[in-house]
Coordinates of C-alpha atoms and ligand atoms in Angstrom, one line a residue:
M1 CA 244.7 101.5 54.8
K2 CA 247.0 100.8 57.7
F3 CA 245.9 102.1 61.1
H4 CA 248.6 104.7 61.4
A5 CA 248.0 106.1 57.9
K6 CA 244.4 106.7 58.9
F7 CA 245.4 108.2 62.2
L8 CA 247.8 110.5 60.3
M9 CA 245.1 111.6 58.0
I10 CA 242.6 112.3 60.8
S11 CA 245.3 114.3 62.6
I12 CA 246.1 116.4 59.6
A13 CA 242.3 117.1 59.1
A14 CA 242.0 118.0 62.8
G15 CA 245.1 120.2 62.6
L16 CA 243.8 122.0 59.5
M17 CA 240.5 122.6 61.2
A18 CA 242.2 123.9 64.4
Y19 CA 244.3 126.2 62.2
S20 CA 241.4 127.7 60.2
W21 CA 239.4 128.2 63.5
R22 CA 242.2 129.7 65.5
D23 CA 241.4 132.9 67.3
T24 CA 242.9 135.8 65.3
F25 CA 240.5 138.3 66.7
E26 CA 241.9 141.7 67.7
A27 CA 239.6 143.6 70.1
E28 CA 241.3 146.9 69.0
S29 CA 239.9 146.5 65.5
L30 CA 236.5 147.3 66.8
R31 CA 237.3 150.5 68.7
G32 CA 235.4 153.2 67.0
A33 CA 233.9 150.8 64.4
R34 CA 230.6 152.0 63.0
V35 CA 228.1 149.3 63.6
L36 CA 224.3 148.9 62.8
V37 CA 222.7 146.0 64.8
T38 CA 219.1 145.0 64.0
G39 CA 216.7 143.3 66.4
A40 CA 218.7 144.8 69.2
S41 CA 215.9 145.3 71.8
T42 CA 216.2 141.8 73.2
G43 CA 217.8 138.4 72.8
I44 CA 221.0 137.9 70.8
G45 CA 220.7 141.3 69.2
E46 CA 220.7 143.0 72.6
Q47 CA 223.8 141.0 73.6
L48 CA 225.5 141.9 70.3
A49 CA 224.9 145.5 71.2
Y50 CA 226.5 145.1 74.6
Q51 CA 229.5 143.2 73.3
Y52 CA 230.2 145.8 70.6
A53 CA 229.8 148.4 73.3
R54 CA 232.5 146.8 75.4
F55 CA 234.8 146.9 72.5
G56 CA 234.2 150.7 72.2
A57 CA 232.3 150.7 68.9
Q58 CA 229.9 153.4 67.6
I59 CA 226.5 151.7 67.4
V60 CA 223.1 152.2 66.0
I61 CA 220.5 149.8 67.3
T62 CA 217.1 149.2 65.8
A63 CA 213.9 147.2 66.5
R64 CA 210.2 148.1 66.9
R65 CA 210.0 149.0 70.6
E66 CA 211.5 152.4 71.1
R67 CA 211.2 152.4 74.9
V68 CA 213.2 149.2 75.2
L69 CA 215.8 150.4 72.7
R70 CA 216.3 153.5 74.8
E71 CA 217.2 151.3 77.8
V72 CA 219.6 149.1 75.8
A73 CA 221.3 152.2 74.4
A74 CA 221.8 153.6 77.9
R75 CA 223.4 150.4 79.0
C76 CA 225.7 150.4 75.9
L77 CA 227.0 153.8 76.9
K78 CA 227.8 152.6 80.4
L79 CA 229.6 149.5 79.0
G80 CA 231.9 151.7 76.9
A81 CA 230.4 152.4 73.5
Q82 CA 231.8 155.6 71.9
K83 CA 228.4 156.5 70.6
V84 CA 225.0 155.0 70.6
L85 CA 221.8 155.9 68.7
Y86 CA 218.6 154.1 68.3
V87 CA 215.9 154.1 65.7
A88 CA 212.5 152.4 65.9
A89 CA 211.5 150.6 62.7
D90 CA 209.2 147.8 61.6
M91 CA 211.0 145.5 59.0
G92 CA 207.5 144.3 57.9
L93 CA 207.1 147.7 56.2
T94 CA 208.8 147.9 52.9
S95 CA 210.2 151.4 53.5
D96 CA 211.8 150.9 56.9
P97 CA 214.9 148.8 56.0
E98 CA 216.3 151.5 53.8
R99 CA 215.3 154.3 56.2
V100 CA 217.3 152.6 59.0
V101 CA 220.4 152.2 56.9
K102 CA 220.2 155.9 55.8
F103 CA 219.8 156.9 59.5
A104 CA 222.9 154.9 60.5
V105 CA 225.1 156.0 57.6
D106 CA 224.1 159.7 58.3
K107 CA 224.6 159.6 62.0
L108 CA 227.8 157.6 62.0
G109 CA 229.3 159.1 58.9
G110 CA 229.6 155.7 57.2
L111 CA 229.3 152.1 58.1
D112 CA 231.8 149.3 58.9
Y113 CA 229.4 146.5 60.1
L114 CA 225.9 145.8 59.0
V115 CA 224.6 143.1 61.5
L116 CA 221.4 141.5 60.3
N117 CA 219.8 139.7 63.2
H118 CA 216.1 140.5 63.6
I119 CA 213.3 138.0 63.1
G120 CA 209.6 138.4 63.4
P121 CA 207.6 136.2 65.7
S122 CA 206.5 132.9 64.3
P123 CA 204.6 130.1 66.0
F124 CA 206.4 126.9 66.9
A125 CA 203.8 124.5 65.5
M126 CA 202.9 122.3 62.6
W127 CA 202.0 124.2 59.4
D128 CA 198.3 124.9 59.4
G129 CA 197.9 125.8 55.8
D130 CA 198.4 129.6 56.3
V131 CA 200.3 131.2 53.5
E132 CA 199.9 134.8 54.5
H133 CA 202.0 134.5 57.6
T134 CA 204.9 133.2 55.6
R135 CA 204.5 136.0 53.0
W136 CA 204.8 138.5 55.9
L137 CA 207.7 136.6 57.6
M138 CA 209.6 136.5 54.3
Q139 CA 209.5 140.3 54.3
V140 CA 210.7 140.6 57.9
N141 CA 213.2 137.8 58.1
F142 CA 214.6 137.8 54.5
L143 CA 213.5 140.6 52.1
S144 CA 214.3 143.3 54.6
Y145 CA 217.9 141.8 54.9
M146 CA 218.2 142.1 51.1
Q147 CA 216.8 145.7 51.2
M148 CA 219.3 146.7 54.0
T149 CA 222.1 145.1 52.1
S150 CA 221.2 146.9 48.9
A151 CA 221.1 150.3 50.8
A152 CA 224.3 149.7 52.7
L153 CA 226.6 148.2 50.0
P154 CA 227.9 151.6 48.7
S155 CA 229.0 152.6 52.3
L156 CA 230.4 149.2 53.0
E157 CA 232.4 149.3 49.8
K158 CA 233.9 152.6 50.8
S159 CA 234.9 151.3 54.3
G160 CA 235.9 147.8 53.3
G161 CA 233.1 146.7 55.6
T162 CA 231.4 143.6 56.6
I163 CA 227.9 142.2 56.5
V164 CA 227.2 139.8 59.5
V165 CA 224.2 137.6 59.0
V166 CA 222.8 135.8 62.0
S167 CA 221.4 132.5 60.7
S168 CA 220.4 129.1 62.0
L169 CA 220.9 125.4 61.7
L170 CA 217.2 125.5 60.7
G171 CA 218.3 127.3 57.5
K172 CA 220.4 124.2 56.7
M173 CA 218.4 121.3 58.0
C174 CA 214.7 120.4 58.1
T175 CA 213.1 119.9 61.5
P176 CA 209.4 119.9 62.4
F177 CA 207.3 122.8 63.7
V178 CA 209.3 125.6 62.0
G179 CA 208.1 125.6 58.4
P180 CA 207.8 129.4 57.7
Y181 CA 210.8 130.3 59.8
S182 CA 212.9 127.6 58.2
A183 CA 211.9 128.8 54.8
T184 CA 213.1 132.3 55.6
K185 CA 216.4 131.1 57.0
F186 CA 217.1 128.8 54.0
S187 CA 216.5 131.9 51.8
V188 CA 218.9 133.9 53.9
N189 CA 221.6 131.3 53.7
G190 CA 221.0 130.8 49.9
F191 CA 221.0 134.5 49.0
F192 CA 224.0 135.6 51.1
G193 CA 226.0 132.5 50.1
V194 CA 225.5 133.6 46.4
L195 CA 226.4 137.2 47.3
Q196 CA 229.7 136.1 48.9
H197 CA 230.7 134.6 45.5
E198 CA 229.6 137.6 43.5
L199 CA 231.3 140.2 45.7
A200 CA 234.6 138.2 45.5
M201 CA 234.3 137.7 41.7
Q202 CA 233.8 141.5 41.4
R203 CA 236.8 142.1 43.7
K204 CA 234.6 144.2 46.0
N205 CA 236.2 144.8 49.4
V206 CA 233.1 143.7 51.4
S207 CA 233.0 140.5 53.3
I208 CA 230.0 138.5 54.4
T209 CA 229.9 136.4 57.5
I210 CA 227.1 133.9 57.9
S211 CA 226.8 132.6 61.5
V212 CA 224.9 129.3 61.9
L213 CA 223.5 129.0 65.4
G214 CA 222.0 126.1 67.3
L215 CA 219.5 126.6 70.1
I216 CA 220.2 129.7 72.1
D217 CA 218.7 130.6 75.5
T218 CA 216.8 133.7 74.5
Q219 CA 213.4 134.1 76.1
S220 CA 211.5 133.8 72.8
A221 CA 213.3 130.6 71.8
L222 CA 212.9 129.0 75.2
E223 CA 209.2 129.8 75.4
K224 CA 208.7 128.2 72.0
V225 CA 210.5 124.9 72.5
K226 CA 209.4 124.4 76.1
G227 CA 207.5 121.1 76.3
Y228 CA 208.7 119.9 72.9
T229 CA 212.3 119.1 73.4
N230 CA 215.0 118.7 76.0
M231 CA 217.8 120.0 73.8
T232 CA 220.4 122.2 75.6
A233 CA 220.2 125.9 74.9
H234 CA 223.4 127.9 74.7
P235 CA 224.0 131.3 76.3
A236 CA 223.1 134.3 74.1
H237 CA 226.0 136.4 75.3
E238 CA 228.5 133.7 74.2
A239 CA 226.7 133.4 70.9
A240 CA 226.9 137.2 70.4
L241 CA 230.7 137.2 71.1
H242 CA 231.2 134.3 68.7
I243 CA 229.3 136.2 66.0
I244 CA 231.2 139.4 66.5
K245 CA 234.6 137.6 66.4
A246 CA 233.6 135.7 63.2
G247 CA 232.6 139.0 61.5
A248 CA 235.8 140.9 62.7
T249 CA 238.0 138.1 61.4
H250 CA 236.1 137.9 58.0
Q251 CA 235.1 134.2 58.3
A252 CA 232.7 133.3 55.5
E253 CA 230.7 130.9 57.7
S254 CA 230.8 130.3 61.4
F255 CA 229.1 127.8 63.7
Y256 CA 228.0 128.2 67.3
P257 CA 228.1 125.9 69.2
W258 CA 231.0 124.4 67.3
Y259 CA 229.3 121.0 66.8
M260 CA 226.7 122.7 64.5
Y261 CA 229.6 122.3 62.0
I262 CA 229.7 118.6 62.5
T263 CA 225.9 118.4 62.2
C264 CA 226.0 120.2 58.9
L265 CA 228.9 118.1 57.7
F266 CA 227.2 114.8 58.4
R267 CA 223.7 116.0 57.4
D268 CA 223.5 114.1 54.1
W269 CA 225.7 111.1 54.9
F270 CA 223.1 108.9 56.7
P271 CA 219.7 110.4 55.9
F272 CA 217.7 107.6 57.6
F273 CA 219.7 107.9 60.8
R274 CA 219.5 111.7 60.7
D275 CA 215.7 111.7 60.4
L276 CA 215.3 109.2 63.2
V277 CA 217.4 111.4 65.5
I278 CA 215.3 114.5 64.5
K279 CA 212.0 112.7 65.1
N280 CA 213.1 111.4 68.4
S281 CA 214.3 114.9 69.5
Y282 CA 210.8 116.2 69.7
Y283 CA 207.7 115.3 71.8
Y284 CA 204.5 115.2 69.9
E285 CA 201.1 113.5 70.6
P286 CA 199.0 113.4 67.4
Ligands
NAP301 N1 217.4 131.9 69.8 C1 217.7 130.8 69.1 O1 217.6 129.7 69.6 C2 218.3 131.0 67.8 C3 218.8 129.9 67.1 C4 219.3 130.0 65.8 C5 219.4 131.3 65.2 N2 218.8 132.3 65.9 C6 218.8 133.6 65.2 O2 219.3 134.6 66.0 C7 218.7 135.9 65.7 C8 218.1 136.5 67.0 O3 217.2 135.6 67.6 P1 216.6 135.8 69.0 O4 216.3 134.5 69.6 O5 217.5 136.7 69.8 O6 215.3 136.6 68.7 P2 214.3 137.4 69.7 O7 214.8 137.3 71.1 O8 212.9 137.0 69.3 O9 214.5 138.9 69.2 C9 214.1 139.3 67.9 C10 214.4 140.8 67.7 O10 213.9 141.2 66.5 C11 213.0 142.4 66.7 N3 211.9 142.3 65.8 C12 210.8 141.5 65.8 N4 209.9 141.8 64.9 C13 210.4 142.9 64.2 C14 210.0 143.7 63.1 N5 208.8 143.4 62.5 N6 210.7 144.7 62.7 C15 211.9 145.0 63.4 N7 212.4 144.3 64.4 C16 211.7 143.2 64.8 C17 212.6 142.3 68.2 O11 212.4 143.5 68.8 P3 210.9 144.3 68.8 O12 209.9 143.3 69.3 O13 211.2 145.4 69.7 O14 210.7 144.7 67.4 C18 213.9 141.7 68.8 O15 214.8 142.7 69.1 C19 217.6 135.5 64.7 O16 218.2 135.8 63.4 C20 217.4 134.0 64.8 O17 217.0 133.4 63.6 C21 218.3 132.2 67.1
NAG302 C1 239.7 146.3 52.3 O1 239.2 146.6 53.6 C2 240.0 146.4 54.7 C3 239.2 146.8 55.9 O2 238.3 145.8 56.2 C4 241.3 147.2 54.6 O3 242.1 146.9 55.7 C5 242.0 146.9 53.3 O4 243.1 147.8 53.1 C6 241.0 147.1 52.1 N1 241.7 146.6 50.9 C7 241.6 147.3 49.7 C8 242.3 146.6 48.6 O5 241.0 148.3 49.6
NAG303 C1 212.6 115.9 79.3 O1 213.4 115.0 80.2 C2 212.7 114.7 81.4 C3 213.7 113.9 82.3 O2 214.5 113.0 81.5 C4 211.4 113.9 81.1 O3 210.8 113.6 82.3 C5 210.6 114.7 80.2 O4 209.4 114.0 79.8 C6 211.3 115.2 79.0 N1 210.5 115.9 78.1 C7 210.1 117.2 78.2 C8 209.3 117.7 77.1 O5 210.3 117.9 79.2

């Protein structure tokens, strides 16, 4: 192929990407929106709550620690939320996911956004043969997402609502030290990817946004990777704004930082090179 023909093709590809990623977000669309955010006591979930608050949404936040939720709720009100309620719940218990959705739907009179963000703590270490931890983590990180979705779908169908799923590059790529966590995130990506197809095929007016994140500077993430890697962590408040915009503009899949998209794109092209890069990104002394 001649050089300028290649150049033209690359330009067209870049143009199409820029077009599909252009910012069509309208802040007004979130004023008064009824939002349920999970894992909102700290980290990205806390930032999601603050950003929705700035846009004037009506918010229900949940996590296990009630005292911390109360403080986050107070700050949300100061930032401009129309309404804020909190409910303490443990997603490791099989009855809590549904209870939380019922609470939100009752108190807000419906639901526009179900934002699934919580994760249970999991060690950053090589797998030690423990199966029970993964069984529990599957309930917290994955099965509770399914349960909440099941409970919220009727309300979301009524409102033409959106399910926002906070996921990770580690749900798309295999890297060391995160076996149980990665297993739950692959499940999340797999299940919600399938549900996207099925809702569209049934012409149900509910959209699903799956946000694929790289390393974010939350306290829990930084504590885990400290000493293992020098990868750059990106700011949680920016990640939160990215996720909210992706949900509000009905993107099926979104990536933050943006080059996570490139990483996923090239994942299977040069497996040998990829695995070399992964192994050299972590410090480990056997
Ligand atoms: N940080 C990163 O580098 C990164 C990268 C990619 C993707 N992500 C994704 O981003 C999301 C948020 O991550 P994060 O770093 O912000 O996490 P985080 O700081 O550890 O926060 C986790 C949240 O979940 C809650 N939680 C923990 N166990 C729970 C349980 N059993 N029941 C109910 N709530 C529970 C915690 O509150 P309580 O302790 O009060 O319950 C907290 O609000 C996750 O889905 C994660 O996979 C993060
Ligand atoms: C679907 O929901 C959106 C709100 O997200 C609404 O604007 C639109 O009118 C709905 N479409 C149908 C066909 O009900
Ligand atoms: C990170 O980078 C610094 C400076 O390049 C280096 O000294 C250190 O060994 C690296 N690894 C960790 C885990 O900090």
